[in-house]
Coordinates of C-alpha atoms in Angstrom, one line a residue:
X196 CA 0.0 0.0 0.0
X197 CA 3.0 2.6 1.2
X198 CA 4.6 1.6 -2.5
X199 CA 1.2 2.3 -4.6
X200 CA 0.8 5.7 -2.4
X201 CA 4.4 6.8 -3.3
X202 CA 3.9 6.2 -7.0
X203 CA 0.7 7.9 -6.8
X204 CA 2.6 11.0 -5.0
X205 CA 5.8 11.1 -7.2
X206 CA 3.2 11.5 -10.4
X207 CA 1.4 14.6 -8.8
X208 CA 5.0 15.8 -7.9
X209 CA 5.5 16.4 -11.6
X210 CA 3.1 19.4 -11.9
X211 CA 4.0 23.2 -11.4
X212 CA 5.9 24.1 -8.6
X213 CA 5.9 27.3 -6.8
X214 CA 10.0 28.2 -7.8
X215 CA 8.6 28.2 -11.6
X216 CA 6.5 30.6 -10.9
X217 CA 8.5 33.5 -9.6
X218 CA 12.2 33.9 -8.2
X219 CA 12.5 33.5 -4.6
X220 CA 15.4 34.4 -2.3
X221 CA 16.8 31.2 -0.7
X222 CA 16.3 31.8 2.5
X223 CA 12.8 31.7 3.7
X224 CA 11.4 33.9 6.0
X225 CA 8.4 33.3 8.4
X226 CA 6.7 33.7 11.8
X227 CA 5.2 31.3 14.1
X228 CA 2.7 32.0 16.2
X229 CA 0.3 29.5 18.4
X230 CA -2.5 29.6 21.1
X231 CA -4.2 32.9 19.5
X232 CA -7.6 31.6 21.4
X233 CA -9.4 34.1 19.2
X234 CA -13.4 34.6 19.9
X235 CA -16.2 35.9 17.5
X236 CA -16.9 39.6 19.2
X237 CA -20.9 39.1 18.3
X238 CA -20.4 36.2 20.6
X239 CA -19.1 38.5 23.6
X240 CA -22.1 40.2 26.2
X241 CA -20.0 40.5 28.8
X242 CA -16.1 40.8 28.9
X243 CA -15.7 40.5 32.8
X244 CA -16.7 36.5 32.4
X245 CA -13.1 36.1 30.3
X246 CA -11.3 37.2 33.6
X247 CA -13.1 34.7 35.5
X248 CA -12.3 32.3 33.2
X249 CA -8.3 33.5 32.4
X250 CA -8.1 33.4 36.4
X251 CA -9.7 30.3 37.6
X252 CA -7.3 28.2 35.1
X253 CA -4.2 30.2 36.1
X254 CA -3.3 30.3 33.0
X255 CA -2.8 34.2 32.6
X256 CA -4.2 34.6 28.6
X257 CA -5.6 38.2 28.2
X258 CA -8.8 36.7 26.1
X259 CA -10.4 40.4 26.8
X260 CA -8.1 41.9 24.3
X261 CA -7.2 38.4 21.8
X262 CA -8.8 40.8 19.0
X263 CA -6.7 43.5 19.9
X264 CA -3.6 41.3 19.8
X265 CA -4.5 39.6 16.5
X266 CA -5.1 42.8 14.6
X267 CA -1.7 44.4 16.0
X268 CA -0.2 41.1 15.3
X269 CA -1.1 41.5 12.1
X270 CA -0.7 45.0 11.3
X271 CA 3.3 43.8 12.0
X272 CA 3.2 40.8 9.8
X273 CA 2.1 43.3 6.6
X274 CA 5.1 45.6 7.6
X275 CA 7.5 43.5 7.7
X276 CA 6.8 41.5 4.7
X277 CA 7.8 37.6 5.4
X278 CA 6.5 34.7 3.5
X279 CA 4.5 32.7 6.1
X280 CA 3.2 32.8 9.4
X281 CA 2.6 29.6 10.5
X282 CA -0.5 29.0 13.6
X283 CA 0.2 25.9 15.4
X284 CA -3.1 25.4 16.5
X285 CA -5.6 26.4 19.4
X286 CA -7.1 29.6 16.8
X287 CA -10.1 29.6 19.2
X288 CA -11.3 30.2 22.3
X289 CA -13.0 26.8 22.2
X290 CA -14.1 25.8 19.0
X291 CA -16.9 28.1 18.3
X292 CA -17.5 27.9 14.5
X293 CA -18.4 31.6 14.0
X294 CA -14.9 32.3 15.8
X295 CA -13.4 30.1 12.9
X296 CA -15.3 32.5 10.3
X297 CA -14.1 35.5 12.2
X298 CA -10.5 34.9 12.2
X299 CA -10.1 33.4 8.8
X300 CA -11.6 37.0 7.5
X301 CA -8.8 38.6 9.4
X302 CA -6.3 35.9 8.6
X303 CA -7.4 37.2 4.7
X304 CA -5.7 40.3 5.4
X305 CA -2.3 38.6 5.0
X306 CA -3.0 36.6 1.7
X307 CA -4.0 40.1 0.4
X308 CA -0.6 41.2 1.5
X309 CA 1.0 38.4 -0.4
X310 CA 1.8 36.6 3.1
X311 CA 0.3 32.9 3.0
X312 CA -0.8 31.9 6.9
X313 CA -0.6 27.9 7.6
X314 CA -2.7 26.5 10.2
X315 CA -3.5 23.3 11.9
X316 CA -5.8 22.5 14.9
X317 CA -5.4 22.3 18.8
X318 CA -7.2 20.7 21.3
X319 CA -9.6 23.7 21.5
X320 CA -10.8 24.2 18.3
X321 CA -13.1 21.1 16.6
X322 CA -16.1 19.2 18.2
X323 CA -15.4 21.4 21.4
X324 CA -18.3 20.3 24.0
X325 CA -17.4 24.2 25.4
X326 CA -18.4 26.0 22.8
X327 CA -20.6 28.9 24.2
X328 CA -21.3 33.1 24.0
X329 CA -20.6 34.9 27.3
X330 CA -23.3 36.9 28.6
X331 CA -26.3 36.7 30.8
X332 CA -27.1 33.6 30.0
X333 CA -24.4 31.5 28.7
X334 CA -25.6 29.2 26.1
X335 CA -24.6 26.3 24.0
X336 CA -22.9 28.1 20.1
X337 CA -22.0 25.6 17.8
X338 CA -18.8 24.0 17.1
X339 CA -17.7 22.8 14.0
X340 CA -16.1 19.4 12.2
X341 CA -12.7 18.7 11.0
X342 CA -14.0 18.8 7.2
X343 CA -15.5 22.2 8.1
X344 CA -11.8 23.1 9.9
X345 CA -9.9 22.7 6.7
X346 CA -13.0 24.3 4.4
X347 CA -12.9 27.4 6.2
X348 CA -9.2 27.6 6.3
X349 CA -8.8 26.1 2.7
X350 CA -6.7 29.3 1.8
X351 CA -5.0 29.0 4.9
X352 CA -2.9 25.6 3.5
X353 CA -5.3 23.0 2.6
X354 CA -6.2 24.6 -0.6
X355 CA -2.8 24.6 -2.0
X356 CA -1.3 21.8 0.2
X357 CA 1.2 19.7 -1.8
X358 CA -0.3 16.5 -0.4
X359 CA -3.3 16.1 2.3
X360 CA -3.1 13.3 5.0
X361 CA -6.2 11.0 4.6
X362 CA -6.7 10.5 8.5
X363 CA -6.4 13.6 9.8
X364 CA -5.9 17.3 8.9
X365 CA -2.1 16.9 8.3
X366 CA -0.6 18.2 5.4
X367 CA 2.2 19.2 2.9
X368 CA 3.0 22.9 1.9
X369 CA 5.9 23.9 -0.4
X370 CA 8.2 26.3 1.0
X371 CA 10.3 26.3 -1.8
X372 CA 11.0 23.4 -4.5
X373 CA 13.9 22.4 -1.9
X374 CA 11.7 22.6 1.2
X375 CA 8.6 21.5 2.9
X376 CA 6.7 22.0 6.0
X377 CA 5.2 19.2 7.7
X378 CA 1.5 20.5 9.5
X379 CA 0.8 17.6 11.7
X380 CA -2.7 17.1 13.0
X381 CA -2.3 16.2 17.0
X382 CA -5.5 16.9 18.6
X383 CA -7.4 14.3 19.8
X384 CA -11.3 15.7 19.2
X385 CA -12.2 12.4 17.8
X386 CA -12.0 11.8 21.5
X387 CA -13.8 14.5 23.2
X388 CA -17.3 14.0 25.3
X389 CA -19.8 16.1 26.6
X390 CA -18.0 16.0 29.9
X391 CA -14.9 17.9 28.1
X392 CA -12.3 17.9 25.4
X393 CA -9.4 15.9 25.3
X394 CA -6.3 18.0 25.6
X395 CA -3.6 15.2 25.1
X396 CA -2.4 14.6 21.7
X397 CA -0.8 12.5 19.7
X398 CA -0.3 11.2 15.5
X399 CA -2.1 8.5 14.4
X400 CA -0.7 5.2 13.4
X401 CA -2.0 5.7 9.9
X402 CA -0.2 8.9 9.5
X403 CA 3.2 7.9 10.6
X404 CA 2.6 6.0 7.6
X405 CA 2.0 8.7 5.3
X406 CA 4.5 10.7 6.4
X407 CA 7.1 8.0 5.9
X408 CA 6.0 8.2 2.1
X409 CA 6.3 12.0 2.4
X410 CA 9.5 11.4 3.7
X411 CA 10.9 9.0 1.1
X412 CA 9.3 11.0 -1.3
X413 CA 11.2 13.8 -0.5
X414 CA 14.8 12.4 -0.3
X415 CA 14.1 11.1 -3.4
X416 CA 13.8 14.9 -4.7
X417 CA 16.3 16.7 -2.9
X418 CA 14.2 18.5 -0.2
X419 CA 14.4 19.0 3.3
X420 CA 11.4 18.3 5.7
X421 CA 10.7 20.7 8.6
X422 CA 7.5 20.0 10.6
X423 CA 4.8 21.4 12.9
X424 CA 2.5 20.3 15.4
X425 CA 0.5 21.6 18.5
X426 CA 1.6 19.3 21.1
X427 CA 5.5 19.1 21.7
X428 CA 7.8 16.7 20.1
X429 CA 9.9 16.6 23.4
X430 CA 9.1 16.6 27.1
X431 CA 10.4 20.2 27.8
X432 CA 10.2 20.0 31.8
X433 CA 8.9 17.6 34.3
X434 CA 6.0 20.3 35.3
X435 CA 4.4 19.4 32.1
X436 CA 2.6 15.7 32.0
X437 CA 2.1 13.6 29.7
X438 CA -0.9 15.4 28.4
X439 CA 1.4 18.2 26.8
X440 CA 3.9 16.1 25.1
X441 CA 3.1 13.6 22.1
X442 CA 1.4 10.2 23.4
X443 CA 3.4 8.8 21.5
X444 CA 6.6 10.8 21.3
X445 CA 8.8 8.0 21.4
X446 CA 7.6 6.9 17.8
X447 CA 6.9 10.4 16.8
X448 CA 11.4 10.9 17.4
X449 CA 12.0 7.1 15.8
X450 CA 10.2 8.4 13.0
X451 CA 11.0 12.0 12.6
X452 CA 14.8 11.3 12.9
X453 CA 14.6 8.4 10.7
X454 CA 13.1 11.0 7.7
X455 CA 16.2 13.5 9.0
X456 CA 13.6 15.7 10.5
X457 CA 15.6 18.0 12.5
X458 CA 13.7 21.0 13.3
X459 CA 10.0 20.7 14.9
X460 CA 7.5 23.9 15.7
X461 CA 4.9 23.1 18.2
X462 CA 2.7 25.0 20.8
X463 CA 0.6 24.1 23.7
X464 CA 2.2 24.7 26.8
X465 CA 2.1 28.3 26.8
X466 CA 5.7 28.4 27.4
X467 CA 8.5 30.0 25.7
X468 CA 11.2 26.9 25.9
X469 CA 13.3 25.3 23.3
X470 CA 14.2 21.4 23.8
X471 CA 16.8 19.2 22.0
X472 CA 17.2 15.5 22.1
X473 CA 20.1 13.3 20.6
X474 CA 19.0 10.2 18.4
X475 CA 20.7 7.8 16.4
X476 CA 21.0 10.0 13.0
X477 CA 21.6 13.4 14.8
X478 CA 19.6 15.9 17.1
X479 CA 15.9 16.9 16.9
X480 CA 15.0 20.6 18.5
X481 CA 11.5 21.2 19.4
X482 CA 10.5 24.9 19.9
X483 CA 7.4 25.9 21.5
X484 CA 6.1 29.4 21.2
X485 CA 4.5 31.0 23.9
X486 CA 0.9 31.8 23.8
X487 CA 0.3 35.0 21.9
X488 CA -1.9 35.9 24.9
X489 CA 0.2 35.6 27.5
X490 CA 3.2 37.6 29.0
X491 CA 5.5 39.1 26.9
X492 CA 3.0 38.6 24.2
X493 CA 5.4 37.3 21.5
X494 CA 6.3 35.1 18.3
X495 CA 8.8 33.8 16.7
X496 CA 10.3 34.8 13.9
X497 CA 12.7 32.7 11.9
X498 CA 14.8 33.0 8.7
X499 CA 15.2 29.3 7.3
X500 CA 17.7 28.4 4.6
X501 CA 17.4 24.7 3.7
X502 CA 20.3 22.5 3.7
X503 CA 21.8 25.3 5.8
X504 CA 20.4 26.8 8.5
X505 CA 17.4 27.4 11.1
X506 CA 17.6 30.6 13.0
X507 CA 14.6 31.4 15.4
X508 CA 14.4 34.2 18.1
X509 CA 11.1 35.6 19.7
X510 CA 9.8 39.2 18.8
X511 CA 7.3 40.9 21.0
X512 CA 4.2 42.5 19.9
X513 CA 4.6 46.1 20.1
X514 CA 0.9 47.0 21.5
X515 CA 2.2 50.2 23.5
X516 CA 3.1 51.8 19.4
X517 CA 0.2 50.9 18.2
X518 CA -2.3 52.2 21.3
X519 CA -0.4 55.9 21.1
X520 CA -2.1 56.7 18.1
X521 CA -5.0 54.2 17.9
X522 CA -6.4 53.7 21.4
X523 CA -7.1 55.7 25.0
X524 CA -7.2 52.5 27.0
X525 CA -4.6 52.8 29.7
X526 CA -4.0 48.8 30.0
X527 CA -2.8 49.1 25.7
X528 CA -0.8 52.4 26.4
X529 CA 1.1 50.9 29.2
X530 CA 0.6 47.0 28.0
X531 CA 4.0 45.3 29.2
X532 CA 3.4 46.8 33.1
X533 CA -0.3 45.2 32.2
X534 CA 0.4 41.9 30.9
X535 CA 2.7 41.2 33.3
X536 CA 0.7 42.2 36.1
X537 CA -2.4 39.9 34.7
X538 CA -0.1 37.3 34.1
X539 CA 1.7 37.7 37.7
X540 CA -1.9 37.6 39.5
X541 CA -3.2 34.8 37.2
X542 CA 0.0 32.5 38.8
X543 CA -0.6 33.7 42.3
X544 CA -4.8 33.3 42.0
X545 CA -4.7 29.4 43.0
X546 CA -2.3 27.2 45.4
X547 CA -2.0 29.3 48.8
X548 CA -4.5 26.0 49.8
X549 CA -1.8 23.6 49.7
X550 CA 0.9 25.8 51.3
X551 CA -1.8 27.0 54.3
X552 CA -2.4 23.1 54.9
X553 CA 1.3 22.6 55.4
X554 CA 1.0 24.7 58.5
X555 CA 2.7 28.2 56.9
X556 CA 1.7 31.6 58.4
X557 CA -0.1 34.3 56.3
X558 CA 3.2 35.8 56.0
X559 CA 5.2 32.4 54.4
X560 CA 2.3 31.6 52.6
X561 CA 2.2 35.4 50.9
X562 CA 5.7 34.9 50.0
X563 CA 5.4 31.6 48.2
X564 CA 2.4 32.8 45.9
X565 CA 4.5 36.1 45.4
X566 CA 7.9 33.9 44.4
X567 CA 5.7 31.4 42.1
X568 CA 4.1 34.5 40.5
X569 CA 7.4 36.1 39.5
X570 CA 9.2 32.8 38.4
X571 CA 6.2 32.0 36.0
X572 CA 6.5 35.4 34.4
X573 CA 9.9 34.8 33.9
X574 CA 9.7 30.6 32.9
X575 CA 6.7 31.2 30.6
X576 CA 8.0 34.3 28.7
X577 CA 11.0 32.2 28.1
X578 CA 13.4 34.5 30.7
X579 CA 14.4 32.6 34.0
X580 CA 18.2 32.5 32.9
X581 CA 17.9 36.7 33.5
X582 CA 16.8 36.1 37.3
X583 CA 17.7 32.3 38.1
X584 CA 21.4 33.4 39.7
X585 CA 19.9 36.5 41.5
X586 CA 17.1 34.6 43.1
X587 CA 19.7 31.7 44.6
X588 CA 21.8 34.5 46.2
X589 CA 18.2 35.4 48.0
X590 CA 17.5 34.5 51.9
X591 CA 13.9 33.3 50.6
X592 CA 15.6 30.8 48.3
X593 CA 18.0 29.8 51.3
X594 CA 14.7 29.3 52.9
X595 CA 13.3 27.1 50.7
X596 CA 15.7 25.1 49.9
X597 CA 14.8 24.3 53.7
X598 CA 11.4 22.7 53.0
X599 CA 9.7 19.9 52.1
X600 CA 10.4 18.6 48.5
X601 CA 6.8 19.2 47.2
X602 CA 6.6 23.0 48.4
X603 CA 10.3 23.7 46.7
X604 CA 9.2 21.1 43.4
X605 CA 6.1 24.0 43.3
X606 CA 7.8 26.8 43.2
X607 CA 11.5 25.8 41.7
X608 CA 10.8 23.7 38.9
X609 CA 10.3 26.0 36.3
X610 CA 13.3 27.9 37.1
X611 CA 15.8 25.2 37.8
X612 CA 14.5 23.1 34.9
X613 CA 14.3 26.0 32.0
X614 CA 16.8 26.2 29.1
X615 CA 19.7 28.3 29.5
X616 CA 18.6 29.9 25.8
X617 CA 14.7 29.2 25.2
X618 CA 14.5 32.6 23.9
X619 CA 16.2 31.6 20.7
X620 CA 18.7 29.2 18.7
X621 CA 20.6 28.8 15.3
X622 CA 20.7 25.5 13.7
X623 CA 23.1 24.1 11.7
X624 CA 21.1 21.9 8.9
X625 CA 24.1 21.1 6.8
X626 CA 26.1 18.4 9.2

């Protein structure tokens, strides 16, 4: 069957390629960007019910201004003029369908500016059983299918894909005649129940297959295969479980390295951190982009040279620019102060429980939400190597270091397990 798909593939190879169609400089330059958790505003009553939300998970997204972000986002794309931006999934709140609609009109803007965005799903965004409007009352909005997913974003790669994954919304795009970029379908909605969606991920048997046809099919021609998912290729730190990383990750890097996939873009966590693991053909490096939502609000942009190089490094949304001559609201003008503040309270909202049951006065228990709000900040936007030998030199880390492994594993974790240089990297493709 793999031998009858390859012939199959190698004929449609034979057609037009986008290099005959117009000169293109060889290095390639994109953006990713991931966890965008855009929502339809007609579906919006009341904005104070995205705080309650944003705060009871912890998780520090500023869904009151995803819009706002979006639009600034891509305001930045169009001036700078790069190639691709690439979504690794989570586009929406939770799935709504009319949020789908909403932001593949905005996505539009870009393919106007000759800019081609790629997308795949997350966990949030097909057959969501949370799919709702936020007002007074909150009621059921509908969700949509993967066949609807890649027919409202059929401009947004599926259109044009080069080849199209049979059992799931994977794909093939040309990034030049030398290169392709691998969008892997991870999310699990085939799973999901009216209890909740499942957020775990992982590639299904049937499309390890395919992509070991892609993968022979492109040694075959001479071209390099980068890829992309929403869950992460690697375990980046023991804080995350298994529901962050691939299910089946240990395939996924048999696999990937065995089709000399070196360089893997992926989302999900929230978390600015780049991981690297060692296999039998070489290394693999999975970079996750921080949410777009959350502290410091940023992307990453990469210039791409195949056969050569992979250079990535974050860029931040400039929101404070754009508010001075386009906004009055005080939490855009001053935006960094505000997003870190949101993000800072959002880390500190849940937890004191566990460290008030351990027998800690108001006073200890203070200072271990206050020292796990500032650490996340820092972990999250990809930082904690700019603080990590400040705090040890502190006499609240001499303190902790004092206690009980579970009350140090809460708070230190994310700063004694981060990357020295999540923040960016240059990889060398030609070795």
């Amino acid at each position: 069957m793999k031998k009858i798909l390859l012939i199959l593939l190698t004929i449609l190879l034979t057609g037009c390629t986008q290099s005959q169609v117009k000169e293109l400089p060889p290095t390639i330059h994109m953006v990713v960007t991931t966890d965008i958790h855009v929502i339809d505003p007609s579906l919006v009553e009341n904005k104070s019910l995205y705080d309650d939300l944003s705060l009871n998970y912890g998780d520090g997204r500023l869904l009151n201004y995803s819009g706002d972000i979006l639009q600034i986002f891509i305001d930045e794309m169009i001036q700078t003029k790069l190639e691709y931006v690439i979504i690794t999934g989570d586009l929406t709140l939770d799935g709504e369908k009319s949020s789908h609609e909403w932001l593949a009109k905005q996505l539009d803007k870009l393919i106007q500016a000759d800019i081609q965005p790629l997308v795949i799903p997350g966990n949030h965004d097909i057959m969501s059983p949370t799919s709702r409007t936020y007002g007074s009352p909150s009621t059921y909005t509908p969700t949509l299918s993967a066949e609807e997913f890649a027919s409202i974003y059929k401009n947004y790669g599926y259109k044009n894909a080069l080849y199209r994954d049979e059992n799931s919304l994977s794909y093939v795009y040309e990034l030049r005649d030398n290169a392709w970029i691998l969008m892997l379908d991870t999310a699990m909605y085939y799973e999901n129940t009216s209890l909740g969606a499942e957020s775990s991920g992982k590639i299904p048997s049937e499309t390890f297959d395919w992509i070991e046809t892609i993968g022979a099919l492109a040694k075959e021609n001479g071209v390099e295969l980068i890829s992309s998912t929403h869950h992460s290729l690697i375990q980046h730190n023991s804080y995350f479980n298994s529901s962050y990383t691939l299910l089946n990750t240990l395939k996924a890097q048999r696999i990937f390295d065995e089709q000399n996939i070196r360089v893997n873009l992926s989302g999900h966590l929230h978390a600015q951190t780049i991981a690297q693991k060692e296999l039998t053909n070489g290394n693999i490096t999975d970079i996750c982009t921080s949410s777009l939502l959350t502290y410091t609000n940023q992307y990453g942009d990469i210039h791409y040279t195949p056969f050569n190089n992979f250079d990535y490094k974050t860029k931040e949304v400039d929101v404070e620019t754009w508010a001075q001559t386009n906004s009055t609201n005080p939490d855009l003008l001053e935006f960094e102060e505000y997003s870190y503040a949101y993000f800072k309270h959002a880390s500190t909202s849940r937890g004191a429980d566990r460290f008030i049951s351990k027998g800690y006065n108001d006073e200890q228990v203070a200072s271990l939400q206050e020292a796990k709000g500032i650490l996340n900040c820092y972990y999250f936007s990809g930082s904690a190597n700019e603080v990590r030998d400040d705090f040890v030199e502190t006499d609240f880390y001499q303190w902790l270091i004092e206690q009980d492994d579970d009350t140090k594993s809460y708070i230190l974790t994310m700063i004694q397990e981060s990357p020295i240089y999540p923040k960016e990297i240059s990889i060398p493709l030609n070795s």
